Amino acid sequence: MRVLALSIALAVPAFHTSTKPLPAPVRSEVKARAWHSGCPVPLSGLRLLTVSHWGFDNRVHAGQLVVNEAAAGPLAMVFRRLFELRFPIHHMRLADMYGPPKGRPRDGDVTGSFECRQAVPSPCTGGRATGHWSMHAYGLALDLNPVENPYVGCGMTRDKTALSFLDRSRVRRGMVTPAVVRAFASVGWGWGGSWTGSTKDYMHFSSTGH
């Protein structure tokens, strides 16, 4: 019986994580597609975070994110918890976020962090920019499975493929659950799904909650 128990224990995939400064090829890709002079964080302030995660294919994958140096440690702890929960993440490769557009997933269901851009206004108001930096521009925010967890305002979303996920009462694979929210809250990160008012960003987690 002990041999059987040991075999089962060894069969459980292990969680792995690593953090390092942006390697030259990654730095070039990020600089070309997600960073520019005047961004609120220098490239030297970013880190490449690699974590194990479960995929929608029920297999373990090595996912990668570009994040603020200050966020790397806390996010590694969050992803360890998501791994324990077997929470599935659709796409989380660097090429999915920063690679040539033609090679990115067609469904757009990419989990990512750093992108030097302004905050996106609510679907209630329209438009494409707000005039102030998004927390993504600092590498201190993360969007998780954006198709399953859309940005909603006044009952509307810009992503038509996400319409079936506006109903948050029927939890399906890849949707943010209370356990996922608690994982981020354990390191002090807030969730856009808890915003007051008619605007909710169910994919969005950040160090400030904004």
mmCIF file of C-alpha atoms in Angstrom:
data_model
loop_
_atom_site.group_PDB
_atom_site.id
_atom_site.type_symbol
_atom_site.label_atom_id
_atom_site.label_comp_id
_atom_site.label_asym_id
_atom_site.label_seq_id
_atom_site.Cartn_x
_atom_site.Cartn_y
_atom_site.Cartn_z
ATOM 1 C CA MET A 1 0.000 0.000 0.000
ATOM 2 C CA ARG A 2 2.883 2.376 0.804
ATOM 3 C CA VAL A 3 4.376 1.741 -2.645
ATOM 4 C CA LEU A 4 1.032 2.562 -4.285
ATOM 5 C CA ALA A 5 0.676 5.771 -2.273
ATOM 6 C CA LEU A 6 4.201 6.795 -3.188
ATOM 7 C CA SER A 7 3.534 6.139 -6.877
ATOM 8 C CA ILE A 8 0.400 8.299 -6.786
ATOM 9 C CA ALA A 9 2.302 11.100 -5.036
ATOM 10 C CA LEU A 10 5.061 10.997 -7.612
ATOM 11 C CA ALA A 11 2.479 11.151 -10.406
ATOM 12 C CA VAL A 12 1.189 14.554 -9.243
ATOM 13 C CA PRO A 13 2.823 17.264 -11.422
ATOM 14 C CA ALA A 14 5.031 19.688 -9.546
ATOM 15 C CA PHE A 15 4.739 23.454 -9.731
ATOM 16 C CA HIS A 16 7.775 25.316 -11.020
ATOM 17 C CA THR A 17 8.532 29.024 -11.170
ATOM 18 C CA SER A 18 11.460 31.274 -12.021
ATOM 19 C CA THR A 19 12.125 34.995 -12.326
ATOM 20 C CA LYS A 20 14.881 36.749 -14.237
ATOM 21 C CA PRO A 21 15.637 40.037 -16.010
ATOM 22 C CA LEU A 22 14.342 40.199 -19.550
ATOM 23 C CA PRO A 23 16.623 38.176 -21.847
ATOM 24 C CA ALA A 24 17.791 40.115 -24.903
ATOM 25 C CA PRO A 25 15.302 38.490 -27.355
ATOM 26 C CA VAL A 26 12.377 39.093 -24.991
ATOM 27 C CA ARG A 27 13.512 42.654 -24.335
ATOM 28 C CA SER A 28 13.569 43.290 -28.097
ATOM 29 C CA GLU A 29 10.065 41.875 -28.595
ATOM 30 C CA VAL A 30 8.615 43.864 -25.710
ATOM 31 C CA LYS A 31 10.345 47.053 -26.822
ATOM 32 C CA ALA A 32 9.041 46.600 -30.359
ATOM 33 C CA ARG A 33 5.407 45.924 -29.464
ATOM 34 C CA ALA A 34 4.579 46.935 -25.895
ATOM 35 C CA TRP A 35 7.003 49.583 -24.646
ATOM 36 C CA HIS A 36 8.098 53.041 -25.796
ATOM 37 C CA SER A 37 9.999 56.021 -24.495
ATOM 38 C CA GLY A 38 7.972 57.776 -21.813
ATOM 39 C CA CYS A 39 6.449 54.609 -20.341
ATOM 40 C CA PRO A 40 6.128 54.782 -16.546
ATOM 41 C CA VAL A 41 8.447 51.806 -15.960
ATOM 42 C CA PRO A 42 11.841 51.244 -17.617
ATOM 43 C CA LEU A 43 12.619 47.933 -19.293
ATOM 44 C CA SER A 44 15.158 47.341 -16.530
ATOM 45 C CA GLY A 45 12.272 47.384 -14.032
ATOM 46 C CA LEU A 46 10.531 44.446 -15.722
ATOM 47 C CA ARG A 47 11.033 40.740 -15.135
ATOM 48 C CA LEU A 48 10.274 37.535 -17.011
ATOM 49 C CA LEU A 49 8.117 35.340 -14.780
ATOM 50 C CA THR A 50 7.770 31.673 -15.708
ATOM 51 C CA VAL A 51 5.153 29.538 -13.925
ATOM 52 C CA SER A 52 3.543 26.140 -14.310
ATOM 53 C CA HIS A 53 -0.163 26.235 -15.076
ATOM 54 C CA TRP A 54 -2.956 23.929 -16.121
ATOM 55 C CA GLY A 55 -4.278 24.403 -19.650
ATOM 56 C CA PHE A 56 -7.697 23.907 -21.176
ATOM 57 C CA ASP A 57 -6.342 20.583 -22.438
ATOM 58 C CA ASN A 58 -5.929 19.355 -18.837
ATOM 59 C CA ARG A 59 -2.160 19.319 -19.222
ATOM 60 C CA VAL A 60 0.540 21.268 -17.420
ATOM 61 C CA HIS A 61 2.250 24.044 -19.377
ATOM 62 C CA ALA A 62 5.046 26.536 -18.711
ATOM 63 C CA GLY A 63 3.475 29.966 -18.977
ATOM 64 C CA GLN A 64 5.380 33.233 -19.129
ATOM 65 C CA LEU A 65 4.549 36.826 -18.255
ATOM 66 C CA VAL A 66 6.416 40.118 -18.311
ATOM 67 C CA VAL A 67 5.724 41.836 -14.997
ATOM 68 C CA ASN A 68 7.063 44.576 -12.756
ATOM 69 C CA GLU A 69 10.011 43.447 -10.651
ATOM 70 C CA ALA A 70 7.960 44.146 -7.514
ATOM 71 C CA ALA A 71 5.122 41.903 -8.726
ATOM 72 C CA ALA A 72 7.155 38.829 -9.683
ATOM 73 C CA GLY A 73 7.346 37.291 -6.209
ATOM 74 C CA PRO A 74 3.701 37.880 -5.242
ATOM 75 C CA LEU A 75 2.419 36.609 -8.600
ATOM 76 C CA ALA A 76 4.529 33.467 -8.322
ATOM 77 C CA MET A 77 2.664 32.720 -5.074
ATOM 78 C CA VAL A 78 -0.681 33.397 -6.746
ATOM 79 C CA PHE A 79 0.060 31.061 -9.636
ATOM 80 C CA ARG A 80 1.185 28.361 -7.226
ATOM 81 C CA ARG A 81 -2.271 28.555 -5.670
ATOM 82 C CA LEU A 82 -3.993 28.555 -9.072
ATOM 83 C CA PHE A 83 -1.970 25.467 -9.957
ATOM 84 C CA GLU A 84 -3.132 23.756 -6.774
ATOM 85 C CA LEU A 85 -6.716 24.665 -7.705
ATOM 86 C CA ARG A 86 -6.118 23.240 -11.203
ATOM 87 C CA PHE A 87 -7.495 26.505 -12.566
ATOM 88 C CA PRO A 88 -7.128 26.365 -16.388
ATOM 89 C CA ILE A 89 -5.464 29.175 -18.328
ATOM 90 C CA HIS A 90 -5.964 29.220 -22.091
ATOM 91 C CA HIS A 91 -2.924 30.998 -23.558
ATOM 92 C CA MET A 92 0.004 32.405 -21.591
ATOM 93 C CA ARG A 93 3.067 32.309 -23.834
ATOM 94 C CA LEU A 94 5.181 35.356 -24.593
ATOM 95 C CA ALA A 95 4.528 34.884 -28.317
ATOM 96 C CA ASP A 96 0.787 35.067 -27.610
ATOM 97 C CA MET A 97 1.239 38.523 -26.083
ATOM 98 C CA TYR A 98 4.232 40.036 -27.887
ATOM 99 C CA GLY A 99 4.793 37.950 -30.998
ATOM 100 C CA PRO A 100 3.810 38.907 -34.556
ATOM 101 C CA PRO A 101 0.031 39.490 -34.695
ATOM 102 C CA LYS A 102 -0.452 36.813 -37.357
ATOM 103 C CA GLY A 103 0.920 34.183 -35.010
ATOM 104 C CA ARG A 104 -1.187 35.036 -31.981
ATOM 105 C CA PRO A 105 -4.195 32.915 -30.920
ATOM 106 C CA ARG A 106 -7.215 33.768 -33.029
ATOM 107 C CA ASP A 107 -9.568 33.532 -30.068
ATOM 108 C CA GLY A 108 -7.711 36.355 -28.293
ATOM 109 C CA ASP A 109 -7.989 34.523 -24.983
ATOM 110 C CA VAL A 110 -4.496 35.535 -23.867
ATOM 111 C CA THR A 111 -3.512 35.999 -20.238
ATOM 112 C CA GLY A 112 -0.955 38.795 -20.008
ATOM 113 C CA SER A 113 0.446 41.535 -17.821
ATOM 114 C CA PHE A 114 2.764 44.291 -19.049
ATOM 115 C CA GLU A 115 1.591 46.536 -21.877
ATOM 116 C CA CYS A 116 2.465 50.227 -21.911
ATOM 117 C CA ARG A 117 -0.918 51.750 -22.683
ATOM 118 C CA GLN A 118 -3.596 53.990 -21.278
ATOM 119 C CA ALA A 119 -6.458 52.558 -19.274
ATOM 120 C CA VAL A 120 -9.357 51.423 -21.440
ATOM 121 C CA PRO A 121 -12.656 53.256 -20.814
ATOM 122 C CA SER A 122 -15.820 51.392 -19.892
ATOM 123 C CA PRO A 123 -18.012 50.079 -22.725
ATOM 124 C CA CYS A 124 -20.612 52.428 -21.203
ATOM 125 C CA THR A 125 -18.695 55.495 -22.358
ATOM 126 C CA GLY A 126 -17.076 54.292 -25.568
ATOM 127 C CA GLY A 127 -13.772 55.562 -26.862
ATOM 128 C CA ARG A 128 -10.375 53.889 -26.680
ATOM 129 C CA ALA A 129 -8.376 55.847 -24.105
ATOM 130 C CA THR A 130 -8.867 57.586 -20.769
ATOM 131 C CA GLY A 131 -5.849 59.898 -20.638
ATOM 132 C CA HIS A 132 -4.136 58.096 -17.768
ATOM 133 C CA TRP A 133 -1.883 55.071 -17.530
ATOM 134 C CA SER A 134 -3.306 51.610 -17.072
ATOM 135 C CA MET A 135 -1.791 49.537 -14.277
ATOM 136 C CA HIS A 136 -0.642 47.265 -17.120
ATOM 137 C CA ALA A 137 1.745 50.054 -18.118
ATOM 138 C CA TYR A 138 3.522 49.521 -14.794
ATOM 139 C CA GLY A 139 3.485 45.736 -15.045
ATOM 140 C CA LEU A 140 1.312 45.699 -11.932
ATOM 141 C CA ALA A 141 -1.853 44.251 -13.467
ATOM 142 C CA LEU A 142 -2.865 40.986 -15.069
ATOM 143 C CA ASP A 143 -5.747 40.007 -17.336
ATOM 144 C CA LEU A 144 -6.812 36.390 -16.798
ATOM 145 C CA ASN A 145 -8.639 34.452 -19.544
ATOM 146 C CA PRO A 146 -10.254 37.585 -21.061
ATOM 147 C CA VAL A 147 -12.847 35.708 -23.137
ATOM 148 C CA GLU A 148 -14.252 33.870 -20.126
ATOM 149 C CA ASN A 149 -13.904 36.990 -17.967
ATOM 150 C CA PRO A 150 -14.918 40.007 -20.094
ATOM 151 C CA TYR A 151 -14.814 43.736 -19.430
ATOM 152 C CA VAL A 152 -18.471 44.712 -19.015
ATOM 153 C CA GLY A 153 -20.193 48.079 -18.814
ATOM 154 C CA CYS A 154 -23.943 48.724 -18.856
ATOM 155 C CA GLY A 155 -24.485 45.093 -19.778
ATOM 156 C CA MET A 156 -22.219 45.417 -22.829
ATOM 157 C CA THR A 157 -18.799 44.099 -23.800
ATOM 158 C CA ARG A 158 -16.575 44.960 -26.748
ATOM 159 C CA ASP A 159 -15.695 41.291 -27.252
ATOM 160 C CA LYS A 160 -18.640 39.596 -28.960
ATOM 161 C CA THR A 161 -17.096 36.149 -28.409
ATOM 162 C CA ALA A 162 -17.497 36.729 -24.681
ATOM 163 C CA LEU A 163 -21.244 37.409 -24.708
ATOM 164 C CA SER A 164 -22.147 34.029 -23.241
ATOM 165 C CA PHE A 165 -19.934 34.819 -20.236
ATOM 166 C CA LEU A 166 -21.832 37.952 -19.231
ATOM 167 C CA ASP A 167 -23.971 35.636 -17.104
ATOM 168 C CA ARG A 168 -21.661 35.108 -14.107
ATOM 169 C CA SER A 169 -24.115 32.869 -12.260
ATOM 170 C CA ARG A 170 -23.239 29.824 -14.396
ATOM 171 C CA VAL A 171 -19.569 29.126 -13.681
ATOM 172 C CA ARG A 172 -17.727 27.453 -16.533
ATOM 173 C CA ARG A 173 -14.155 26.421 -17.138
ATOM 174 C CA GLY A 174 -11.711 29.335 -17.021
ATOM 175 C CA MET A 175 -14.076 31.747 -15.282
ATOM 176 C CA VAL A 176 -12.782 33.575 -12.225
ATOM 177 C CA THR A 177 -14.151 32.010 -9.047
ATOM 178 C CA PRO A 178 -14.089 33.187 -5.410
ATOM 179 C CA ALA A 179 -11.079 30.900 -4.826
ATOM 180 C CA VAL A 180 -9.165 32.673 -7.621
ATOM 181 C CA VAL A 181 -10.066 36.087 -6.182
ATOM 182 C CA ARG A 182 -8.829 34.940 -2.762
ATOM 183 C CA ALA A 183 -5.529 33.792 -4.292
ATOM 184 C CA PHE A 184 -4.859 37.295 -5.606
ATOM 185 C CA ALA A 185 -6.217 38.936 -2.446
ATOM 186 C CA SER A 186 -3.693 36.938 -0.408
ATOM 187 C CA VAL A 187 -0.912 39.089 -1.931
ATOM 188 C CA GLY A 188 -2.917 42.325 -1.764
ATOM 189 C CA TRP A 189 -4.182 42.398 -5.368
ATOM 190 C CA GLY A 190 -7.739 43.502 -6.109
ATOM 191 C CA TRP A 191 -10.218 42.282 -8.734
ATOM 192 C CA GLY A 192 -12.046 44.345 -11.354
ATOM 193 C CA GLY A 193 -15.094 42.141 -10.891
ATOM 194 C CA SER A 194 -15.660 43.715 -7.482
ATOM 195 C CA TRP A 195 -15.797 47.304 -8.742
ATOM 196 C CA THR A 196 -18.892 49.231 -7.688
ATOM 197 C CA GLY A 197 -21.343 50.460 -10.287
ATOM 198 C CA SER A 198 -22.282 48.981 -13.664
ATOM 199 C CA THR A 199 -18.716 48.538 -14.939
ATOM 200 C CA LYS A 200 -16.941 45.277 -14.121
ATOM 201 C CA ASP A 201 -13.618 44.024 -15.467
ATOM 202 C CA TYR A 202 -13.818 40.325 -14.665
ATOM 203 C CA MET A 203 -10.423 39.508 -16.215
ATOM 204 C CA HIS A 204 -8.519 42.237 -14.391
ATOM 205 C CA PHE A 205 -6.381 41.967 -11.251
ATOM 206 C CA SER A 206 -3.984 44.656 -10.062
ATOM 207 C CA SER A 207 -1.837 45.702 -7.135
ATOM 208 C CA THR A 208 -4.110 48.673 -6.467
ATOM 209 C CA GLY A 209 -7.419 47.086 -7.416
ATOM 210 C CA HIS A 210 -7.799 49.683 -10.213
#
